[in-house]
């Protein structure tokens, strides 16, 4: 039996598979999957995973099933494997499908949990949201929590907050890539080579996030700590406030909810 089996091996599933192996929690050969995309299957094989021809075989040979298909096809996929999932443990990463929706789709004997990961799980720096309501056995739930904590940080949220949490941590990487790109462009405009600019910008974003997490200080305090009176940093902050960057981020999260 494989430890985990993926139904769907697209970008998010690929990031999870890569991160889980990179973290050392599981070996590549302990993970299997299936996908209708030949390219996705080829990529999984190159990473050392077992690829089955159909979802029925994945379910048959796996202890934990991870549903990683797009929301628009999920109900059709579930319908095809409904009986196969009886008495199985399932973890879903499909956007918009919470505990109550799965209760209507799955057999009463199927145990399930919904999570929302983000793409930085690929480098073991993900943010993973777990829906508080689930029907897994204690050992199944603990296996998942341990695995996810190897590829990032976890947060348990009530069902009604999963979407807003996902709008922040799930969509957030895209927003921060824009920040990195913008910071780097500003440095390039003033003569810094682009490769160095990307490195400086990315490490600065990484370091600032880690600083807040480890100190627990309010972001405003950390900002104040690096803004000397009349200095260059406060002038840069003023430019960002003039451009309504803070408001733009609030609007971005709001639109994504």
mmCIF file of C-alpha atoms in Angstrom:
data_model
loop_
_atom_site.group_PDB
_atom_site.id
_atom_site.type_symbol
_atom_site.label_atom_id
_atom_site.label_comp_id
_atom_site.label_asym_id
_atom_site.label_seq_id
_atom_site.Cartn_x
_atom_site.Cartn_y
_atom_site.Cartn_z
ATOM 1 C CA UNK A 1 0.000 0.000 0.000
ATOM 2 C CA UNK A 2 1.107 3.545 -0.762
ATOM 3 C CA UNK A 3 0.991 6.050 2.110
ATOM 4 C CA UNK A 4 -0.852 8.648 0.016
ATOM 5 C CA UNK A 5 -2.513 8.640 -3.390
ATOM 6 C CA UNK A 6 -3.416 11.705 -5.445
ATOM 7 C CA UNK A 7 -6.535 11.961 -7.566
ATOM 8 C CA UNK A 8 -5.295 14.726 -9.844
ATOM 9 C CA UNK A 9 -1.639 15.724 -10.152
ATOM 10 C CA UNK A 10 -1.757 19.332 -11.348
ATOM 11 C CA UNK A 11 0.315 22.257 -10.091
ATOM 12 C CA UNK A 12 -0.874 22.246 -6.481
ATOM 13 C CA UNK A 13 -0.661 18.476 -6.161
ATOM 14 C CA UNK A 14 2.800 18.550 -7.720
ATOM 15 C CA UNK A 15 3.901 21.181 -5.194
ATOM 16 C CA UNK A 16 2.616 19.026 -2.337
ATOM 17 C CA UNK A 17 4.292 15.875 -3.649
ATOM 18 C CA UNK A 18 7.601 17.671 -4.135
ATOM 19 C CA UNK A 19 7.500 19.290 -0.709
ATOM 20 C CA UNK A 20 6.569 16.101 1.125
ATOM 21 C CA UNK A 21 9.519 14.272 -0.423
ATOM 22 C CA UNK A 22 11.895 17.228 -0.001
ATOM 23 C CA UNK A 23 10.980 17.419 3.694
ATOM 24 C CA UNK A 24 11.932 13.782 4.185
ATOM 25 C CA UNK A 25 8.520 12.891 5.609
ATOM 26 C CA UNK A 26 7.839 10.358 2.850
ATOM 27 C CA UNK A 27 9.845 8.832 0.034
ATOM 28 C CA UNK A 28 8.804 9.361 -3.580
ATOM 29 C CA UNK A 29 7.983 5.671 -3.940
ATOM 30 C CA UNK A 30 5.466 5.916 -1.072
ATOM 31 C CA UNK A 31 3.305 8.303 -3.114
ATOM 32 C CA UNK A 32 1.120 7.427 -6.101
ATOM 33 C CA UNK A 33 -1.451 9.161 -8.249
ATOM 34 C CA UNK A 34 -3.439 9.428 -11.458
ATOM 35 C CA UNK A 35 -4.309 12.257 -13.825
ATOM 36 C CA UNK A 36 -5.935 12.642 -17.235
ATOM 37 C CA UNK A 37 -2.983 14.796 -18.338
ATOM 38 C CA UNK A 38 -0.155 12.811 -19.924
ATOM 39 C CA UNK A 39 2.288 15.583 -19.036
ATOM 40 C CA UNK A 40 1.278 15.503 -15.365
ATOM 41 C CA UNK A 41 1.750 11.730 -15.330
ATOM 42 C CA UNK A 42 5.160 11.999 -16.988
ATOM 43 C CA UNK A 43 6.254 14.623 -14.475
ATOM 44 C CA UNK A 44 5.148 12.447 -11.562
ATOM 45 C CA UNK A 45 7.015 9.439 -12.941
ATOM 46 C CA UNK A 46 10.166 11.553 -13.307
ATOM 47 C CA UNK A 47 9.872 12.450 -9.622
ATOM 48 C CA UNK A 48 9.767 8.752 -8.759
ATOM 49 C CA UNK A 49 6.053 8.332 -8.009
ATOM 50 C CA UNK A 50 3.896 5.403 -9.059
ATOM 51 C CA UNK A 51 1.327 6.499 -11.647
ATOM 52 C CA UNK A 52 -1.824 4.451 -12.130
ATOM 53 C CA UNK A 53 -4.048 4.454 -15.204
ATOM 54 C CA UNK A 54 -7.178 5.411 -13.273
ATOM 55 C CA UNK A 55 -8.458 6.732 -9.962
ATOM 56 C CA UNK A 56 -9.917 3.378 -8.949
ATOM 57 C CA UNK A 57 -6.421 1.883 -8.733
ATOM 58 C CA UNK A 58 -5.103 4.860 -6.758
ATOM 59 C CA UNK A 59 -7.829 4.422 -4.149
ATOM 60 C CA UNK A 60 -7.380 0.655 -4.003
ATOM 61 C CA UNK A 61 -3.657 0.913 -3.289
ATOM 62 C CA UNK A 62 -3.489 3.959 -0.973
ATOM 63 C CA UNK A 63 -4.029 4.535 2.745
ATOM 64 C CA UNK A 64 -4.890 8.224 2.364
ATOM 65 C CA UNK A 65 -6.569 9.648 -0.730
ATOM 66 C CA UNK A 66 -5.901 13.274 -1.663
ATOM 67 C CA UNK A 67 -8.517 14.830 -3.932
ATOM 68 C CA UNK A 68 -6.686 17.426 -6.009
ATOM 69 C CA UNK A 69 -8.885 17.975 -9.054
ATOM 70 C CA UNK A 70 -10.315 21.301 -10.200
ATOM 71 C CA UNK A 71 -13.592 22.312 -8.492
ATOM 72 C CA UNK A 72 -15.514 22.351 -11.776
ATOM 73 C CA UNK A 73 -14.923 18.618 -12.336
ATOM 74 C CA UNK A 74 -14.877 17.447 -8.720
ATOM 75 C CA UNK A 75 -18.451 16.223 -8.435
ATOM 76 C CA UNK A 76 -18.124 14.182 -11.610
ATOM 77 C CA UNK A 77 -14.896 12.600 -10.376
ATOM 78 C CA UNK A 78 -16.413 11.839 -6.963
ATOM 79 C CA UNK A 79 -19.414 10.259 -8.652
ATOM 80 C CA UNK A 80 -17.160 7.853 -10.558
ATOM 81 C CA UNK A 81 -15.279 6.679 -7.449
ATOM 82 C CA UNK A 82 -18.025 7.051 -4.839
ATOM 83 C CA UNK A 83 -18.119 3.372 -3.937
ATOM 84 C CA UNK A 84 -14.329 2.993 -4.057
ATOM 85 C CA UNK A 85 -14.052 5.641 -1.333
ATOM 86 C CA UNK A 86 -16.231 3.756 1.133
ATOM 87 C CA UNK A 87 -14.392 3.235 4.446
ATOM 88 C CA UNK A 88 -11.408 5.244 3.165
ATOM 89 C CA UNK A 89 -9.684 8.358 4.539
ATOM 90 C CA UNK A 90 -9.817 11.381 2.229
ATOM 91 C CA UNK A 91 -8.133 14.791 2.282
ATOM 92 C CA UNK A 92 -9.361 17.392 -0.197
ATOM 93 C CA UNK A 93 -7.554 20.484 -1.487
ATOM 94 C CA UNK A 94 -10.353 21.485 -3.883
ATOM 95 C CA UNK A 95 -11.365 25.127 -3.478
ATOM 96 C CA UNK A 96 -14.921 25.736 -2.305
ATOM 97 C CA UNK A 97 -15.692 22.258 -0.985
ATOM 98 C CA UNK A 98 -16.021 22.137 2.786
ATOM 99 C CA UNK A 99 -17.102 19.433 5.231
ATOM 100 C CA UNK A 100 -20.829 19.897 4.701
ATOM 101 C CA UNK A 101 -20.556 19.745 0.909
ATOM 102 C CA UNK A 102 -18.542 16.539 1.113
ATOM 103 C CA UNK A 103 -21.069 15.019 3.501
ATOM 104 C CA UNK A 104 -23.582 15.247 0.657
ATOM 105 C CA UNK A 105 -21.189 13.849 -1.963
ATOM 106 C CA UNK A 106 -19.472 11.014 -0.106
ATOM 107 C CA UNK A 107 -20.725 7.813 1.469
ATOM 108 C CA UNK A 108 -21.373 7.991 5.212
ATOM 109 C CA UNK A 109 -18.455 5.605 5.789
ATOM 110 C CA UNK A 110 -15.920 7.859 4.024
ATOM 111 C CA UNK A 111 -13.835 9.861 6.490
ATOM 112 C CA UNK A 112 -12.708 13.259 5.237
ATOM 113 C CA UNK A 113 -10.924 16.559 5.897
ATOM 114 C CA UNK A 114 -10.664 19.696 3.765
ATOM 115 C CA UNK A 115 -7.442 21.715 3.675
ATOM 116 C CA UNK A 116 -6.234 24.743 1.701
ATOM 117 C CA UNK A 117 -2.501 24.763 0.921
ATOM 118 C CA UNK A 118 -0.464 27.276 -1.053
ATOM 119 C CA UNK A 119 2.300 26.762 -3.603
ATOM 120 C CA UNK A 120 5.273 27.471 -1.273
ATOM 121 C CA UNK A 121 4.684 23.976 0.158
ATOM 122 C CA UNK A 122 6.980 22.951 -2.703
ATOM 123 C CA UNK A 123 9.930 24.460 -0.801
ATOM 124 C CA UNK A 124 8.556 23.455 2.627
ATOM 125 C CA UNK A 125 7.463 27.013 3.456
ATOM 126 C CA UNK A 126 3.744 26.668 2.836
ATOM 127 C CA UNK A 127 0.749 27.946 4.758
ATOM 128 C CA UNK A 128 -1.829 25.198 5.145
ATOM 129 C CA UNK A 129 -5.344 25.789 6.435
ATOM 130 C CA UNK A 130 -7.238 22.864 7.976
ATOM 131 C CA UNK A 131 -11.002 22.958 8.352
ATOM 132 C CA UNK A 132 -11.848 22.399 12.018
ATOM 133 C CA UNK A 133 -14.723 20.063 11.208
ATOM 134 C CA UNK A 134 -13.699 16.636 9.915
ATOM 135 C CA UNK A 135 -14.553 12.951 10.329
ATOM 136 C CA UNK A 136 -11.107 11.327 10.323
ATOM 137 C CA UNK A 137 -9.894 8.906 12.947
ATOM 138 C CA UNK A 138 -7.416 10.391 15.406
ATOM 139 C CA UNK A 139 -4.406 8.546 13.949
ATOM 140 C CA UNK A 140 -5.374 9.586 10.403
ATOM 141 C CA UNK A 141 -5.720 13.220 11.432
ATOM 142 C CA UNK A 142 -2.400 13.176 13.290
ATOM 143 C CA UNK A 143 -0.630 11.683 10.260
ATOM 144 C CA UNK A 144 -1.919 14.544 8.109
ATOM 145 C CA UNK A 145 -1.020 17.245 10.635
ATOM 146 C CA UNK A 146 2.498 15.841 11.036
ATOM 147 C CA UNK A 147 2.950 15.640 7.271
ATOM 148 C CA UNK A 148 1.696 19.175 6.663
ATOM 149 C CA UNK A 149 3.857 20.622 9.435
ATOM 150 C CA UNK A 150 6.860 19.213 7.568
ATOM 151 C CA UNK A 151 6.045 21.341 4.515
ATOM 152 C CA UNK A 152 5.004 24.560 6.204
ATOM 153 C CA UNK A 153 2.879 26.018 8.963
ATOM 154 C CA UNK A 154 -0.672 24.901 9.754
ATOM 155 C CA UNK A 155 -3.706 26.766 11.040
ATOM 156 C CA UNK A 156 -7.066 25.249 11.971
ATOM 157 C CA UNK A 157 -10.023 27.433 10.971
ATOM 158 C CA UNK A 158 -13.801 27.113 11.343
ATOM 159 C CA UNK A 159 -15.610 26.298 8.125
ATOM 160 C CA UNK A 160 -16.941 29.820 7.556
ATOM 161 C CA UNK A 161 -13.424 31.317 7.599
ATOM 162 C CA UNK A 162 -11.744 28.885 5.204
ATOM 163 C CA UNK A 163 -12.468 31.009 2.130
ATOM 164 C CA UNK A 164 -11.142 34.247 3.601
ATOM 165 C CA UNK A 165 -8.085 32.412 4.916
ATOM 166 C CA UNK A 166 -7.500 31.020 1.449
ATOM 167 C CA UNK A 167 -7.913 34.470 -0.100
ATOM 168 C CA UNK A 168 -4.972 35.578 2.033
ATOM 169 C CA UNK A 169 -2.584 32.622 2.118
ATOM 170 C CA UNK A 170 -3.670 30.895 -1.081
ATOM 171 C CA UNK A 171 -3.677 34.001 -3.275
ATOM 172 C CA UNK A 172 -1.065 35.881 -1.249
ATOM 173 C CA UNK A 173 2.002 34.425 -2.977
ATOM 174 C CA UNK A 174 0.872 35.975 -6.274
ATOM 175 C CA UNK A 175 0.515 39.362 -4.585
ATOM 176 C CA UNK A 176 3.963 39.069 -3.033
ATOM 177 C CA UNK A 177 5.545 38.094 -6.346
ATOM 178 C CA UNK A 178 4.271 41.442 -7.618
ATOM 179 C CA UNK A 179 5.900 43.091 -4.598
ATOM 180 C CA UNK A 180 9.191 41.316 -5.313
ATOM 181 C CA UNK A 181 9.018 42.264 -8.979
ATOM 182 C CA UNK A 182 8.231 45.898 -8.179
ATOM 183 C CA UNK A 183 10.999 46.231 -5.584
ATOM 184 C CA UNK A 184 13.477 44.666 -7.982
ATOM 185 C CA UNK A 185 12.408 46.921 -10.859
ATOM 186 C CA UNK A 186 12.983 49.956 -8.669
ATOM 187 C CA UNK A 187 16.506 48.792 -7.896
ATOM 188 C CA UNK A 188 17.223 47.936 -11.548
ATOM 189 C CA UNK A 189 16.064 51.429 -12.546
ATOM 190 C CA UNK A 190 18.797 52.771 -10.294
ATOM 191 C CA UNK A 191 21.537 50.504 -11.642
ATOM 192 C CA UNK A 192 21.414 47.224 -9.699
ATOM 193 C CA UNK A 193 21.780 44.080 -11.892
ATOM 194 C CA UNK A 194 18.481 42.217 -12.196
ATOM 195 C CA UNK A 195 19.681 38.918 -10.715
ATOM 196 C CA UNK A 196 20.968 40.720 -7.641
ATOM 197 C CA UNK A 197 17.776 42.780 -7.434
ATOM 198 C CA UNK A 198 15.574 39.669 -7.376
ATOM 199 C CA UNK A 199 17.775 38.058 -4.728
ATOM 200 C CA UNK A 200 17.708 41.134 -2.508
ATOM 201 C CA UNK A 201 13.958 41.608 -2.894
ATOM 202 C CA UNK A 202 13.084 37.945 -2.286
ATOM 203 C CA UNK A 203 15.333 37.591 0.749
ATOM 204 C CA UNK A 204 13.985 40.854 2.158
ATOM 205 C CA UNK A 205 10.389 39.608 1.889
ATOM 206 C CA UNK A 206 11.390 36.266 3.419
ATOM 207 C CA UNK A 207 13.319 37.902 6.244
ATOM 208 C CA UNK A 208 10.589 40.414 7.057
ATOM 209 C CA UNK A 209 8.011 37.639 7.321
ATOM 210 C CA UNK A 210 10.261 35.548 9.542
ATOM 211 C CA UNK A 211 11.001 38.579 11.728
ATOM 212 C CA UNK A 212 7.300 39.123 12.389
ATOM 213 C CA UNK A 213 6.615 35.440 13.027
ATOM 214 C CA UNK A 214 9.503 34.976 15.442
ATOM 215 C CA UNK A 215 9.153 38.249 17.362
ATOM 216 C CA UNK A 216 5.360 38.340 17.368
ATOM 217 C CA UNK A 217 5.556 42.129 17.145
ATOM 218 C CA UNK A 218 2.886 44.154 15.360
ATOM 219 C CA UNK A 219 4.004 44.879 11.771
ATOM 220 C CA UNK A 220 3.589 48.591 12.462
ATOM 221 C CA UNK A 221 6.140 48.427 15.279
ATOM 222 C CA UNK A 222 8.623 46.589 13.068
ATOM 223 C CA UNK A 223 8.078 49.207 10.371
ATOM 224 C CA UNK A 224 8.653 52.008 12.874
ATOM 225 C CA UNK A 225 11.892 50.345 13.987
ATOM 226 C CA UNK A 226 13.454 50.848 10.552
ATOM 227 C CA UNK A 227 12.076 54.298 9.745
ATOM 228 C CA UNK A 228 14.419 56.968 11.090
ATOM 229 C CA UNK A 229 13.136 60.571 11.244
ATOM 230 C CA UNK A 230 13.778 62.249 7.918
ATOM 231 C CA UNK A 231 15.407 59.090 6.542
ATOM 232 C CA UNK A 232 15.160 57.314 3.214
ATOM 233 C CA UNK A 233 12.897 54.536 4.525
ATOM 234 C CA UNK A 234 10.146 56.854 5.739
ATOM 235 C CA UNK A 235 10.272 58.672 2.409
ATOM 236 C CA UNK A 236 9.742 55.342 0.674
ATOM 237 C CA UNK A 237 6.873 54.502 3.042
ATOM 238 C CA UNK A 238 5.293 57.871 2.210
ATOM 239 C CA UNK A 239 5.487 57.023 -1.502
ATOM 240 C CA UNK A 240 3.715 53.703 -0.869
ATOM 241 C CA UNK A 241 1.013 55.400 1.187
ATOM 242 C CA UNK A 242 0.529 58.008 -1.551
ATOM 243 C CA UNK A 243 0.039 55.149 -4.019
ATOM 244 C CA UNK A 244 -2.504 53.564 -1.639
ATOM 245 C CA UNK A 245 -0.613 50.264 -1.573
ATOM 246 C CA UNK A 246 -2.103 49.285 1.795
ATOM 247 C CA UNK A 247 -5.620 49.885 0.463
ATOM 248 C CA UNK A 248 -4.807 47.911 -2.691
ATOM 249 C CA UNK A 249 -3.839 44.849 -0.641
ATOM 250 C CA UNK A 250 -7.026 45.100 1.404
ATOM 251 C CA UNK A 251 -9.029 45.297 -1.818
ATOM 252 C CA UNK A 252 -7.139 42.345 -3.338
ATOM 253 C CA UNK A 253 -7.969 40.054 -0.411
ATOM 254 C CA UNK A 254 -11.550 41.319 -0.371
ATOM 255 C CA UNK A 255 -12.001 40.601 -4.102
ATOM 256 C CA UNK A 256 -10.518 37.113 -3.711
ATOM 257 C CA UNK A 257 -12.954 36.128 -0.945
#
